[in-house]
Short mmCIF file of C-alpha atoms in Angstrom, two decimals:
data_model
loop_
_atom_site.label_atom_id
_atom_site.label_comp_id
_atom_site.label_asym_id
_atom_site.label_seq_id
_atom_site.Cartn_x
_atom_site.Cartn_y
_atom_site.Cartn_z
CA MET P 124 31.47 -3.70 2.94
CA SER P 125 29.15 -2.35 5.64
CA LEU P 126 25.74 -0.77 5.22
CA VAL P 127 24.34 1.38 8.04
CA GLU P 128 20.66 1.95 7.33
CA ILE P 129 19.60 5.40 8.52
CA GLU P 130 15.95 4.89 7.61
CA PRO P 131 14.17 2.03 5.85
CA GLY P 132 15.57 1.90 2.34
CA VAL P 133 18.38 4.46 2.82
CA ALA P 134 21.88 3.45 3.97
CA VAL P 135 25.42 4.79 4.26
CA LEU P 136 28.02 2.56 2.59
CA PHE P 137 31.43 2.00 4.20
CA ALA P 138 33.96 0.12 2.08
CA ASP P 139 37.57 0.24 0.97
CA LYS P 140 36.30 0.62 -2.60
CA ALA P 141 32.86 1.37 -3.99
CA PRO P 142 31.44 -1.34 -6.29
CA ASP P 143 31.22 -0.26 -9.91
CA ASP P 144 27.72 -1.69 -10.33
CA LEU P 145 26.21 0.16 -7.36
CA ASP P 146 24.43 3.48 -7.81
CA LEU P 147 26.08 5.67 -5.16
CA ILE P 148 24.98 9.16 -4.14
CA PRO P 149 27.79 11.38 -2.77
CA PHE P 150 27.37 13.73 0.20
CA GLU P 151 26.83 16.79 -1.95
CA MET P 152 23.95 18.51 -0.18
CA LEU P 153 25.82 18.94 3.11
CA SER P 154 28.75 21.25 3.62
CA ALA P 155 32.15 19.56 3.77
CA LYS P 156 32.54 20.29 7.49
CA THR P 157 29.07 18.99 8.37
CA GLY P 158 29.58 15.90 6.23
CA ARG P 159 32.92 15.03 7.86
CA ARG P 160 31.56 15.50 11.37
CA LEU P 161 28.51 13.39 10.60
CA THR P 162 30.38 10.49 8.98
CA ASP P 163 32.99 10.44 11.76
CA LYS P 164 30.25 10.14 14.37
CA LEU P 165 28.41 7.56 12.26
CA ALA P 166 31.51 5.40 11.80
CA MET P 167 32.54 5.50 15.45
CA ALA P 168 29.04 4.74 16.77
CA ALA P 169 28.68 1.85 14.32
CA GLY P 170 32.00 0.38 15.45
CA ILE P 171 33.70 0.82 12.09
CA GLY P 172 36.46 3.14 13.31
CA ASN P 173 37.38 6.80 13.47
CA LEU P 174 37.52 7.98 9.88
CA ALA P 175 39.02 11.29 10.90
CA ALA P 176 41.94 9.46 12.48
CA GLN P 177 42.30 7.05 9.59
CA GLY P 178 42.25 9.82 7.02
CA ALA P 179 41.45 9.53 3.36
CA GLN P 180 43.85 6.61 2.94
CA GLY P 181 42.14 4.53 5.62
CA ALA P 182 41.25 0.91 5.01
CA THR P 183 37.52 1.54 5.38
CA THR P 184 35.99 4.86 4.38
CA VAL P 185 32.55 6.20 3.71
CA GLN P 186 31.71 5.89 0.03
CA GLY P 187 28.34 7.62 -0.05
CA LEU P 188 24.64 6.93 0.20
CA VAL P 189 22.73 3.98 -1.22
CA ARG P 190 19.01 3.82 -1.92
CA LEU P 191 18.04 0.19 -1.32
CA ALA P 192 15.48 -1.08 -3.79
CA PRO P 193 12.61 -3.25 -2.49
CA GLN P 194 14.32 -6.31 -3.97
CA THR P 195 17.53 -5.53 -2.08
CA LEU P 196 15.67 -5.00 1.17
CA GLN P 197 13.96 -8.35 0.71
CA ALA P 198 17.33 -10.03 0.10
CA LEU P 199 18.77 -8.45 3.25
CA LYS P 200 15.74 -9.18 5.42
CA THR P 201 15.89 -12.95 5.40
CA ALA P 202 13.71 -14.91 7.80
CA GLN P 203 16.62 -15.71 10.12
CA PRO P 204 19.61 -13.58 9.06
CA MET P 205 23.11 -14.70 9.96
CA THR P 206 24.76 -12.38 12.45
CA SER P 207 28.37 -11.58 13.25
CA GLY P 208 29.56 -9.10 15.87
CA GLY P 209 26.09 -7.59 16.20
CA TRP P 210 25.71 -7.12 12.43
CA ASN P 211 23.30 -8.91 10.10
CA MET P 212 24.94 -10.65 7.18
CA GLY P 213 23.18 -10.22 3.86
CA THR P 214 23.43 -9.96 0.11
CA LEU P 215 23.50 -6.72 -1.86
CA VAL P 216 21.53 -7.01 -5.10
CA THR P 217 22.27 -4.80 -8.10
CA SER P 218 19.63 -2.97 -10.14
CA ASN P 219 19.32 -5.93 -12.54
CA SER P 220 18.55 -8.24 -9.56
CA ARG P 221 21.83 -10.17 -9.88
CA PHE P 222 23.77 -11.38 -6.84
CA ALA P 223 26.49 -8.81 -6.28
CA HIS P 224 28.21 -8.58 -2.90
CA SER P 225 28.08 -9.89 0.65
CA VAL P 226 27.69 -7.11 3.19
CA ARG P 227 27.42 -6.44 6.90
CA TRP P 228 24.15 -4.69 7.50
CA ALA P 229 22.83 -2.69 10.45
CA PRO P 230 19.09 -2.09 9.88
CA ALA P 231 17.42 1.15 10.92
CA THR P 232 15.02 -0.86 13.09
CA GLY P 233 17.80 -2.68 14.91
CA ALA P 234 18.89 -1.76 18.43
CA GLN P 235 22.40 -0.96 17.24
CA THR P 236 21.29 1.60 14.69
CA ALA P 237 18.40 2.94 16.78
CA GLY P 238 20.84 4.18 19.41
CA LEU P 239 23.10 5.57 16.71
CA LEU P 240 20.34 7.56 15.05
CA ALA P 241 19.36 9.08 18.39
CA THR P 242 22.85 10.56 18.69
CA LEU P 243 22.86 11.92 15.16
CA GLY P 244 19.65 13.94 15.54
CA PRO P 245 18.42 15.78 12.43
CA ALA P 246 21.67 15.04 10.60
CA ALA P 247 20.49 11.47 9.91
CA ALA P 248 17.31 12.84 8.35
CA LEU P 249 19.40 15.17 6.21
CA LEU P 250 21.25 12.16 4.83
CA ALA P 251 17.91 10.57 3.96
CA LEU P 252 16.82 13.80 2.27
CA GLN P 253 20.04 13.71 0.26
CA VAL P 254 18.91 10.42 -1.25
CA GLN P 255 15.47 11.87 -1.94
CA LEU P 256 17.09 14.80 -3.74
CA ALA P 257 18.79 12.42 -6.15
CA SER P 258 15.84 10.07 -6.63
CA ILE P 259 13.33 12.86 -7.19
CA SER P 260 15.03 14.03 -10.36
CA ARG P 261 15.22 10.49 -11.73
CA ARG P 262 11.62 9.51 -11.12
CA ILE P 263 9.11 12.32 -11.00
CA ASP P 264 10.29 14.02 -14.19
CA GLU P 265 8.94 11.09 -16.20
CA ASN P 266 5.47 12.39 -17.00
CA ILE P 267 2.55 10.01 -17.33
CA GLU P 268 1.13 11.01 -20.68
CA LEU P 269 -2.10 9.00 -20.19
CA THR P 270 -3.28 11.09 -17.25
CA ARG P 271 -1.36 14.33 -17.80
CA ASP P 272 -3.68 15.26 -20.67
CA VAL P 273 -6.71 14.59 -18.48
CA LEU P 274 -5.25 16.77 -15.71
CA ARG P 275 -4.53 19.59 -18.13
CA ALA P 276 -8.04 19.44 -19.61
CA LEU P 277 -9.92 19.38 -16.29
CA HIS P 278 -7.69 21.82 -14.40
CA GLU P 279 -6.80 24.22 -17.15
CA ASP P 280 -6.83 27.16 -14.73
CA GLN P 281 -4.34 25.39 -12.41
CA TRP P 282 -2.19 23.72 -15.05
CA ALA P 283 0.16 26.65 -15.72
CA THR P 284 0.86 27.10 -11.99
CA LEU P 285 1.38 23.37 -11.44
CA LEU P 286 3.74 23.07 -14.38
CA GLY P 287 5.62 26.21 -13.34
CA LEU P 288 6.20 24.89 -9.82
CA HIS P 289 7.27 21.52 -11.18
CA GLU P 290 9.80 23.02 -13.59
CA THR P 291 11.13 25.57 -11.08
CA THR P 292 11.83 23.00 -8.39
CA MET P 293 13.22 20.48 -10.88
CA ARG P 294 15.63 23.09 -12.24
CA ALA P 295 16.80 23.89 -8.70
CA VAL P 296 17.45 20.18 -8.05
CA ARG P 297 19.52 19.88 -11.23
CA GLU P 298 21.51 23.02 -10.36
CA ALA P 299 22.15 21.76 -6.80
CA GLN P 300 23.48 18.49 -8.20
CA VAL P 301 25.75 20.27 -10.69
CA VAL P 302 27.10 22.69 -8.05
CA GLY P 303 27.21 20.04 -5.33
CA ALA P 304 25.36 22.26 -2.86
CA VAL P 305 22.15 24.23 -2.34
CA THR P 306 23.65 27.72 -2.59
CA ASP P 307 21.81 31.03 -2.17
CA HIS P 308 21.52 31.37 -5.94
CA VAL P 309 20.09 27.86 -6.31
CA PHE P 310 17.51 28.35 -3.57
CA ALA P 311 16.43 31.93 -4.39
CA PRO P 312 13.77 31.02 -7.04
CA ILE P 313 12.25 28.46 -4.64
CA ALA P 314 12.01 30.94 -1.78
CA THR P 315 9.75 33.24 -3.83
CA ARG P 316 7.26 30.44 -4.66
CA GLU P 317 6.46 29.30 -1.11
CA ALA P 318 2.85 30.60 -1.17
CA ASP P 319 2.09 28.99 -4.54
CA LEU P 320 3.60 25.69 -3.42
CA ARG P 321 1.40 25.51 -0.34
CA THR P 322 -1.74 26.73 -2.12
CA GLN P 323 -1.54 24.10 -4.87
CA ARG P 324 -0.69 21.36 -2.42
CA LEU P 325 -3.63 22.17 -0.13
CA LEU P 326 -6.01 22.52 -3.09
CA PHE P 327 -5.27 19.11 -4.59
CA MET P 328 -5.11 17.44 -1.19
CA SER P 329 -8.65 18.67 -0.56
CA PHE P 330 -9.73 17.13 -3.88
CA LEU P 331 -8.05 13.86 -2.96
CA ARG P 332 -9.60 13.59 0.48
CA GLY P 333 -13.01 14.45 -0.94
CA HIS P 334 -12.71 11.42 -3.23
CA ILE P 335 -11.54 9.19 -0.39
CA LYS P 336 -14.57 10.21 1.69
CA ALA P 337 -16.96 9.64 -1.21
CA LEU P 338 -15.53 6.16 -1.82
CA ASP P 339 -15.89 5.13 1.84
CA THR P 340 -19.23 3.42 1.26
CA ASN P 341 -20.67 0.13 0.00
CA GLY P 342 -19.59 -1.58 -3.23
CA PRO P 343 -22.44 -0.50 -5.55
CA SER P 344 -22.25 3.15 -4.42
CA ARG P 345 -18.48 3.11 -4.78
CA ARG P 346 -18.66 1.81 -8.35
CA ALA P 347 -21.40 4.30 -9.25
CA TYR P 348 -19.18 7.15 -7.99
CA ILE P 349 -16.22 5.88 -10.01
CA GLN P 350 -18.32 5.51 -13.17
CA LYS P 351 -19.46 9.11 -12.86
CA ASN P 352 -16.17 10.65 -11.70
CA ILE P 353 -13.42 8.44 -13.15
CA GLU P 354 -11.79 11.24 -15.12
CA GLN P 355 -11.83 13.61 -12.16
CA LEU P 356 -10.31 10.94 -9.91
CA LEU P 357 -7.41 10.34 -12.30
CA ALA P 358 -6.82 14.05 -12.88
CA ASP P 359 -6.81 14.88 -9.18
CA ALA P 360 -4.49 11.99 -8.33
CA HIS P 361 -2.01 13.21 -10.94
CA GLY P 362 -2.43 16.78 -9.70
CA VAL P 363 -1.64 15.71 -6.14
CA LEU P 364 1.56 14.06 -7.32
CA MET P 365 2.73 17.18 -9.14
CA ALA P 366 1.79 19.57 -6.32
CA GLU P 367 3.06 17.30 -3.53
CA TRP P 368 6.42 16.57 -5.10
CA SER P 369 7.00 20.20 -6.01
CA TRP P 370 6.39 21.08 -2.35
CA TYR P 371 8.56 18.20 -1.11
CA ARG P 372 11.43 19.10 -3.44
CA ALA P 373 11.29 22.62 -2.00
CA GLN P 374 11.49 21.24 1.57
CA VAL P 375 14.49 19.09 0.69
CA LEU P 376 16.26 22.01 -0.95
CA ARG P 377 15.46 24.28 1.97
CA ALA P 378 16.91 21.76 4.43
CA GLY P 379 20.06 21.53 2.35
CA HIS P 380 20.30 25.31 2.19
CA ILE P 381 19.88 25.68 5.97
CA SER P 382 22.47 22.98 6.71
CA ARG P 383 25.16 25.02 4.94
CA ASP P 384 24.80 27.94 7.33
CA GLU P 385 27.70 27.07 9.65
CA ALA P 386 27.58 30.45 11.41
CA ASN P 387 24.25 29.55 13.05
CA ALA P 388 24.83 25.82 13.44
CA VAL P 389 23.26 25.48 16.90
CA GLU P 390 20.04 27.31 16.01
CA ASN P 391 19.83 25.56 12.65
CA GLU P 392 20.11 22.14 14.25
CA ARG P 393 17.05 22.92 16.36
CA LEU P 394 15.22 24.23 13.29
CA LEU P 395 16.05 21.13 11.23
CA ALA P 396 15.08 18.87 14.12
CA GLU P 397 11.58 20.36 13.87
CA MET P 398 11.34 20.92 10.13
CA VAL P 399 12.71 17.70 8.64
CA PRO P 400 10.60 15.13 10.58
CA ALA P 401 7.46 17.26 10.10
CA ALA P 402 7.99 17.40 6.33
CA GLU P 403 8.60 13.65 6.21
CA ARG P 404 5.44 12.90 8.21
CA GLU P 405 3.24 15.13 6.04
CA HIS P 406 4.72 13.79 2.83
CA THR P 407 4.38 10.15 3.90
CA GLN P 408 0.73 10.66 4.84
CA VAL P 409 -0.13 12.26 1.49
CA MET P 410 1.65 9.53 -0.47
CA ASP P 411 -0.11 6.84 1.58
CA ASP P 412 -3.46 8.49 0.81
CA VAL P 413 -2.69 8.65 -2.91
CA ALA P 414 -1.56 5.01 -2.94
CA ALA P 415 -4.73 3.88 -1.11
CA LEU P 416 -6.99 5.85 -3.46
CA LEU P 417 -5.31 4.46 -6.57
CA ALA P 418 -5.33 0.90 -5.22
CA GLY P 419 -9.08 1.12 -4.61
CA LEU P 420 -9.70 2.80 -7.96
CA GLU P 421 -7.71 0.21 -9.89
CA ARG P 422 -9.41 -2.63 -8.06
CA GLN P 423 -12.90 -1.32 -8.80
CA CYS P 424 -12.05 -0.66 -12.45
CA ARG P 425 -10.69 -4.19 -12.83
CA LEU P 426 -13.84 -5.54 -11.21
CA MET P 427 -16.06 -3.61 -13.65
CA ALA P 428 -13.97 -4.88 -16.55
CA GLU P 429 -14.79 -8.49 -15.55
CA LEU P 430 -18.56 -7.97 -15.53
CA PRO P 431 -20.52 -9.24 -18.53
CA GLU P 432 -21.60 -5.83 -19.83
CA GLU P 433 -18.34 -3.95 -20.19
CA ARG P 434 -19.02 -0.28 -19.59
CA SER P 435 -17.78 2.82 -21.30
CA LEU P 436 -16.94 5.79 -19.10
CA PRO P 437 -17.36 9.54 -19.70
CA PHE P 438 -14.20 11.53 -20.42
CA THR P 439 -13.80 15.16 -21.49
CA THR P 440 -12.85 14.39 -25.07
CA LYS P 441 -14.67 11.11 -25.65
CA ARG P 442 -16.10 8.05 -23.98
CA ARG P 443 -13.42 5.53 -23.10
CA ASN P 444 -13.54 1.81 -22.56
CA ILE P 445 -13.30 0.64 -18.94
CA ARG P 446 -9.99 -1.01 -19.82
CA ASP P 447 -8.55 2.41 -20.69
CA ALA P 448 -9.39 3.54 -17.16
CA VAL P 449 -7.68 0.42 -15.78
CA ALA P 450 -4.52 1.29 -17.75
CA MET P 451 -4.53 4.88 -16.45
CA ALA P 452 -5.04 3.87 -12.83
CA GLU P 453 -2.35 1.20 -13.15
CA ALA P 454 0.16 3.65 -14.65
CA LEU P 455 -0.38 6.12 -11.79
CA ALA P 456 -0.17 3.35 -9.19
CA GLU P 457 3.14 2.17 -10.69
CA ARG P 458 4.56 5.67 -10.45
CA VAL P 459 3.44 6.09 -6.84
CA ALA P 460 5.06 2.77 -5.91
CA GLU P 461 8.34 3.92 -7.50
CA LEU P 462 8.22 7.23 -5.65
CA ARG P 463 7.55 5.48 -2.34
CA ASN P 464 10.30 2.94 -3.10
CA VAL P 465 8.04 -0.02 -2.43
CA ALA P 466 7.34 -3.08 -4.52
CA ARG P 467 3.92 -2.86 -6.15
CA THR P 468 2.10 -6.15 -5.78
CA GLN P 469 -0.90 -7.32 -7.74
CA ARG P 470 -3.50 -9.58 -6.24
CA ALA P 471 -3.00 -13.17 -7.38
CA PRO P 472 -5.86 -15.09 -9.06
CA LEU P 473 -8.08 -16.94 -6.56
CA ASP P 474 -7.42 -20.65 -6.12
CA PRO P 475 -9.59 -21.85 -3.21
CA PRO P 476 -8.45 -25.22 -1.81
CA LEU P 477 -12.04 -26.26 -1.06
CA THR P 478 -14.75 -26.00 -3.72
CA VAL P 479 -18.24 -27.47 -3.29
CA PHE P 480 -19.72 -27.60 -6.79
CA ASP P 481 -21.33 -30.24 -8.97
CA GLU P 482 -18.64 -29.46 -11.54
CA ALA P 483 -15.79 -26.92 -11.61
CA VAL P 484 -16.23 -23.41 -10.21
CA PRO P 485 -17.17 -21.09 -13.11
CA ALA P 486 -14.03 -19.23 -14.17
CA ASP P 487 -15.83 -15.88 -14.39
CA VAL P 488 -16.90 -16.18 -10.74
CA LEU P 489 -13.31 -16.52 -9.54
CA ARG P 490 -12.19 -13.65 -11.77
CA ILE P 491 -14.91 -11.38 -10.35
CA LEU P 492 -14.37 -12.44 -6.73
CA ARG P 493 -10.64 -11.77 -7.13
CA TRP P 494 -11.50 -8.06 -7.01
CA ALA P 495 -14.76 -8.22 -5.01
CA VAL P 496 -13.48 -10.04 -1.91
CA PRO P 497 -12.42 -7.29 0.53
CA ASP P 498 -8.98 -6.63 1.96
CA GLU P 499 -7.25 -8.97 -0.49
CA GLU P 500 -7.99 -11.97 1.72
CA PRO P 501 -7.33 -15.43 0.28
CA LEU P 502 -10.46 -17.40 -0.55
CA LEU P 503 -10.33 -20.65 1.44
CA ALA P 504 -13.60 -22.15 0.24
CA ILE P 505 -16.50 -21.46 -2.10
CA ALA P 506 -19.73 -23.40 -2.48
CA ASP P 507 -22.85 -23.50 -4.65
CA VAL P 508 -25.71 -23.31 -2.13
CA ASN P 509 -29.35 -22.31 -1.89
CA LEU P 510 -30.85 -19.78 0.50
CA ASP P 511 -33.62 -21.61 2.42
CA ARG P 512 -36.59 -19.38 1.72
CA LEU P 513 -40.08 -19.91 0.30
CA VAL P 514 -38.45 -19.70 -3.11
CA GLY P 515 -34.86 -20.91 -2.87
CA ASP P 516 -32.29 -18.52 -4.36
CA ASN P 517 -29.09 -19.82 -5.88
CA ALA P 518 -26.21 -18.34 -3.92
CA TYR P 519 -22.48 -18.56 -3.32
CA LEU P 520 -21.03 -19.18 0.12
CA GLY P 521 -17.40 -18.13 0.50
CA VAL P 522 -14.98 -18.39 3.42
CA THR P 523 -11.80 -16.37 4.02
CA PRO P 524 -9.50 -16.41 7.08
CA ARG P 525 -11.51 -13.58 8.65
CA ARG P 526 -15.09 -13.82 7.38
CA PHE P 527 -17.67 -15.72 5.41
CA PHE P 528 -20.02 -14.25 2.83
CA ILE P 529 -23.29 -15.22 1.20
CA SER P 530 -24.43 -13.64 -2.04
CA ALA P 531 -27.01 -14.34 -4.72
CA GLN P 532 -25.29 -15.74 -7.79
CA ASN P 533 -26.76 -13.10 -10.10
CA ALA P 534 -25.48 -10.34 -7.81
CA VAL P 535 -21.93 -11.69 -8.07
CA ARG P 536 -21.88 -12.52 -11.79
CA ARG P 537 -23.79 -9.50 -13.09
CA GLN P 538 -22.98 -6.73 -10.62
CA GLY P 539 -19.81 -7.89 -8.87
CA THR P 540 -21.60 -7.50 -5.54
CA ILE P 541 -21.28 -9.50 -2.34
CA ASP P 542 -24.64 -9.23 -0.57
CA ARG P 543 -23.73 -10.06 3.00
CA GLU P 544 -20.55 -10.62 5.02
CA PHE P 545 -20.12 -11.97 8.55
CA PRO P 546 -16.97 -12.05 10.70
CA LEU P 547 -15.98 -15.60 11.60
CA SER P 548 -15.86 -14.41 15.20
CA ASP P 549 -19.67 -14.02 15.06
CA ILE P 550 -20.24 -17.77 14.54
CA ARG P 551 -21.77 -19.36 17.61
CA TYR P 552 -22.84 -22.80 16.34
CA VAL P 553 -22.74 -24.77 13.08
CA ARG P 554 -24.92 -27.80 12.34
CA PHE P 555 -24.46 -30.02 9.28
CA ARG P 556 -27.32 -32.46 8.60
CA GLN P 557 -27.73 -35.10 5.91
CA ARG P 558 -31.11 -35.86 4.35
CA ASP P 559 -32.26 -39.04 2.63
CA LYS P 560 -32.03 -38.78 -1.16
CA ARG P 561 -31.64 -35.01 -0.95
CA GLY P 562 -28.81 -32.56 -0.51
CA PRO P 563 -27.62 -31.77 3.03
CA VAL P 564 -28.57 -28.76 5.15
CA LEU P 565 -26.07 -26.35 6.74
CA ASP P 566 -27.23 -24.20 9.66
CA VAL P 567 -24.95 -21.36 10.75
CA ILE P 568 -25.99 -19.62 13.98
CA THR P 569 -24.34 -16.25 14.36
CA MET P 570 -24.52 -13.69 17.13
CA ASP P 571 -27.63 -12.12 15.57
CA GLU P 572 -29.04 -14.54 12.98
CA ASN P 573 -29.94 -18.12 12.15
CA ILE P 574 -28.86 -18.86 8.57
CA ARG P 575 -30.06 -22.01 6.82
CA LEU P 576 -28.43 -23.10 3.57
CA THR P 577 -29.22 -26.15 1.49
CA PHE P 578 -27.35 -28.03 -1.21
CA ASP P 579 -28.75 -29.59 -4.39
CA ASP P 580 -29.08 -33.37 -4.62
CA TRP P 581 -25.59 -33.83 -6.15
CA ALA P 582 -24.15 -32.94 -2.71
CA GLY P 583 -26.06 -35.80 -1.01
CA LYS P 584 -23.56 -38.52 -1.89
CA GLY P 585 -19.99 -39.28 -2.89
CA GLN P 586 -17.45 -36.50 -3.32
CA GLY P 587 -20.15 -33.82 -3.20
CA LEU P 588 -21.19 -34.96 0.29
CA ASP P 589 -17.59 -35.16 1.49
CA ASP P 590 -16.87 -31.61 0.29
CA ALA P 591 -20.09 -30.21 1.79
CA ARG P 592 -19.32 -31.86 5.15
CA ARG P 593 -15.78 -30.46 5.13
CA LEU P 594 -17.22 -26.99 4.48
CA GLY P 595 -19.38 -27.42 7.57
CA ASP P 596 -16.33 -28.51 9.56
CA LEU P 597 -14.39 -25.46 8.34
CA LEU P 598 -17.09 -23.11 9.61
CA ALA P 599 -17.49 -25.13 12.81
CA ALA P 600 -13.79 -24.62 13.52
CA ALA P 601 -14.62 -20.93 14.07
CA MET P 602 -17.40 -21.56 16.63
CA ASN P 603 -16.98 -19.62 19.84
CA LEU P 604 -19.02 -18.26 22.72
CA PRO P 605 -17.42 -15.12 24.11
CA GLU P 606 -17.29 -14.80 27.88
CA SER P 607 -19.50 -11.70 27.66
CA GLU P 608 -22.34 -13.85 26.25
CA GLN P 609 -21.99 -16.73 28.70
CA ARG P 610 -24.60 -16.99 31.49
CA THR P 611 -24.91 -18.75 34.84
CA ASP P 612 -27.91 -19.51 37.04
CA PRO P 613 -28.04 -20.95 40.59
CA LEU P 614 -30.86 -23.29 39.56
CA LEU P 615 -28.31 -25.36 37.66
CA GLY P 616 -26.40 -25.80 40.89
CA GLY P 617 -22.99 -27.41 41.02
CA GLU P 618 -20.49 -25.46 39.02
CA SER P 619 -22.77 -22.41 38.69
CA SER P 620 -21.87 -21.37 42.24
CA THR P 621 -18.27 -20.87 41.12
CA GLY P 622 -19.34 -18.47 38.43
CA GLN P 623 -18.46 -20.87 35.60
CA ALA P 624 -20.89 -21.34 32.73
CA LEU P 625 -22.24 -24.79 31.91
CA THR P 626 -22.42 -25.51 28.21
CA ARG P 627 -24.37 -28.25 26.56
#
């Protein structure tokens, strides 16, 4: 079997016989003539052979389209794939994740397929839309009851229009699949709803981007906004999905309808070359925005759920527990991942390899920092330190691959807040100093500040001292003095005349 990927996650299958356990999508959106011409060109360019010459009884024929699940893509994209004749060799995984078949695979990002797709033009995108047409009906029609009721309650004036667009476009998809084509009769109801489709899409996109802008702030302000607007956030995210996918279904159906007009094939090819990539770009951007919003919302809700005083949140009908909001955000995020055909990953619990504590790190601290540490960075080290002030404050010092942070312990454990963060690239010098019968001192000199941290007496000997010293070494490994901050002076003589900086 041979898979020719026409875009990430969508491939054309060539085989003498289609596997029974593979979910194949036939070329039903394209006209028979267009489909034959496209598959002939695809087969010849991929080096499989001229299907037109071979005929229907040929040894290797096109079987249809395959939507590759994230698990299948991972199985195909091994670290160093075996190759044969310019093809990657991989394993095709069935829907139940069982080993199924060995295949030759030409990825969409490979040089072989890149040249092929350039020759196919908009026809390759039409094949990808064909897969979307099938997957849309299987995925989006499963309503999320948790958030649908919230959407209906908060947007009662828009609900009837949203539901009408959803049902109209879904019915057209089902009819196109039954008929095997997007005929005039199938597309006619969609053509009359173009204004409504665009209006609802633009309306809910404006809601979505308003939320994204409001959440682009510091942690406490972000959580305060979520606490006040959690129901609106969930409703608008669900509304975007309904409006966006109704619009996108209409674009897919329109492309299929246009492709059947053989009498104006040349003009239509130019139209599709403009229309199809534009629709894909717009749709991808909206889905990325929804996914980012939901990821941030879920993360903040999970963080609030770990804080000692679990909060209730205002909803239209009643006040709900924060864990209800987590469940709603998670359900929406799961659906978005399915629609984008990507594996949804959850951040793993923190397990820092270096801990500098008298005893074990408090479990609640790691649970809170799991959601408070930005950008899902792994936590390399965490320490119990004191801020060196007139009155020493208990604090946590944490180190990730990109930054270190210092935060009062109460701020972390009660509010889920990290007070201050510094890029590791800002570290200029680190000094670790032992003291007799007392805990050591750690000085971190950054580009703009001198930070002094102290340890309690338990860190002045034994394992505590070893761990504290290693923490200093870890930070010292990031020390650097950028060329822009280096200075020279002729009074130093010697090497200064060459323009090189002397360091000491």
